[in-house]
Amino acid sequence: MGMLVPTALAGKMLSAFRPSLGSLWGSLASLLFWLRAALWWPAEEKGCKQVAGEPQGSPEAKGEDSTVPTSVNYHFTRQCNYKCGFCFHTAKTSFVLPLEEAKKGLLLLKQAGMEKINFSGGEPFLQDRGEYLGKLVKFCKVELGLPSVSIVSNGSLIREKWFKDYGDYLDILAISCDSFNEHVNVLIGRGQGKKNHVEKLQKLNEWCKQYKVAFKINSVINRFNVDEDMREHIKALNPVRWKVFQCLLIEGENCGEDALREAERFVISEEEFEAFLERHKEVPCLVPESNQKMKDSYLILDEYMRFLNCTQGRKEPSKSILDVGVEQAIKFSGFDEKMFLKRGGKYVWSKEDMKLDW
Ligand code: SF4
């Protein structure tokens, strides 16, 4: 048990939480949390073999070949209120970790070098009407002091109250929107009776401005929207980034025998994807992502906090970081760090550093 905190470690923790961003109270809360974790949790449980206070994932601590989980996508739920035909993270379980367990895992990731966390799903606002997500967002910003906290959501369940309660702690909100034609959205599966996806997108854009959260749009280019011209709509919304993905097949998720979706009819060719990009090349915030770039360049954690390895075209889980620690689990992640950097995975991701006209 790590009952004593070495002086060097205490010094590092103090300097790590110097009040650079938040208030003095935020720094004190962070320090207390870290001290509590260092005093109470056994080293094995934290996956920490070193004692000198280096984050366990740092190159110094682990050797040059170790993977640092700089940017992590935590899909804490697979449940969703939409039924997109190409969905590649489907509702195969309804499991969600208890909040305290999820926080414990996030602390392990921070100790291993995480700088950015992205919460995703399923639909992350579905659990406890967004409260579960809000508490994790606040925890990551205030207690862990992460430079970047973001969310990917379909947007349909977000209420203004959520921004009032948690907007301060969120850097980026990415909303999925594949078409500005509501009929196409319904065809794709992004529709819920009378709710209009595009109108909600505009409302969310306004709330993001009002509550000072950077607004991002994600679009999956597929058979139904590949010929659409979205230039004027995107320019009018003016997101910080417009991430444009090529529809991807993942065995066991959206194709193959045990899959919950059959996405083959959504797939487009490389040439069709390139033609879409060419048509939209004047949009300055466009960040394209082909299947090649996308497949292995994300660190994905599932609802059990297992890294998902997509290198073989399906999602193979590692053991949970809560059972074996980050260092062991990440070895099975299949993460391609070079591709992560090549696709521009590391960018200005903290809202304090963005030159935004709020
Ligand atoms: S909104 Fe996202 S998680 Fe939900 S069904 Fe569509 S692609 Fe899947």
JSON list of C-alpha atoms in Angstrom, two decimals, residues 17-34 138-139 141-145 169:
[
{"chain": "A", "resi": 17, "resn": "PHE", "atom": "CA", "xyz": [-2.00, 21.83, -9.56]},
{"chain": "A", "resi": 18, "resn": "ARG", "atom": "CA", "xyz": [-0.68, 25.35, -9.42]},
{"chain": "A", "resi": 19, "resn": "PRO", "atom": "CA", "xyz": [-3.72, 27.51, -10.13]},
{"chain": "A", "resi": 20, "resn": "SER", "atom": "CA", "xyz": [-3.06, 28.15, -13.78]},
{"chain": "A", "resi": 21, "resn": "LEU", "atom": "CA", "xyz": [-6.64, 27.92, -14.98]},
{"chain": "A", "resi": 22, "resn": "GLY", "atom": "CA", "xyz": [-9.15, 27.36, -12.33]},
{"chain": "A", "resi": 23, "resn": "SER", "atom": "CA", "xyz": [-9.83, 29.02, -9.04]},
{"chain": "A", "resi": 24, "resn": "LEU", "atom": "CA", "xyz": [-7.85, 28.39, -5.87]},
{"chain": "A", "resi": 25, "resn": "TRP", "atom": "CA", "xyz": [-10.67, 26.17, -4.66]},
{"chain": "A", "resi": 26, "resn": "GLY", "atom": "CA", "xyz": [-10.43, 24.06, -7.83]},
{"chain": "A", "resi": 27, "resn": "SER", "atom": "CA", "xyz": [-6.71, 23.54, -7.22]},
{"chain": "A", "resi": 28, "resn": "LEU", "atom": "CA", "xyz": [-7.22, 22.60, -3.57]},
{"chain": "A", "resi": 29, "resn": "ALA", "atom": "CA", "xyz": [-9.96, 20.14, -4.49]},
{"chain": "A", "resi": 30, "resn": "SER", "atom": "CA", "xyz": [-7.68, 18.55, -7.08]},
{"chain": "A", "resi": 31, "resn": "LEU", "atom": "CA", "xyz": [-4.80, 18.29, -4.64]},
{"chain": "A", "resi": 32, "resn": "LEU", "atom": "CA", "xyz": [-7.00, 16.74, -1.96]},
{"chain": "A", "resi": 33, "resn": "PHE", "atom": "CA", "xyz": [-8.35, 14.22, -4.42]},
{"chain": "A", "resi": 34, "resn": "TRP", "atom": "CA", "xyz": [-4.86, 13.20, -5.51]},
{"chain": "A", "resi": 138, "resn": "LYS", "atom": "CA", "xyz": [-16.88, 18.30, -14.01]},
{"chain": "A", "resi": 139, "resn": "PHE", "atom": "CA", "xyz": [-14.68, 15.68, -12.35]},
{"chain": "A", "resi": 141, "resn": "LYS", "atom": "CA", "xyz": [-11.97, 19.39, -15.49]},
{"chain": "A", "resi": 142, "resn": "VAL", "atom": "CA", "xyz": [-11.98, 20.34, -11.79]},
{"chain": "A", "resi": 143, "resn": "GLU", "atom": "CA", "xyz": [-10.46, 17.35, -10.00]},
{"chain": "A", "resi": 144, "resn": "LEU", "atom": "CA", "xyz": [-8.21, 15.91, -12.70]},
{"chain": "A", "resi": 145, "resn": "GLY", "atom": "CA", "xyz": [-7.44, 19.28, -14.30]},
{"chain": "A", "resi": 169, "resn": "TYR", "atom": "CA", "xyz": [-16.29, 22.45, -17.45]}
]
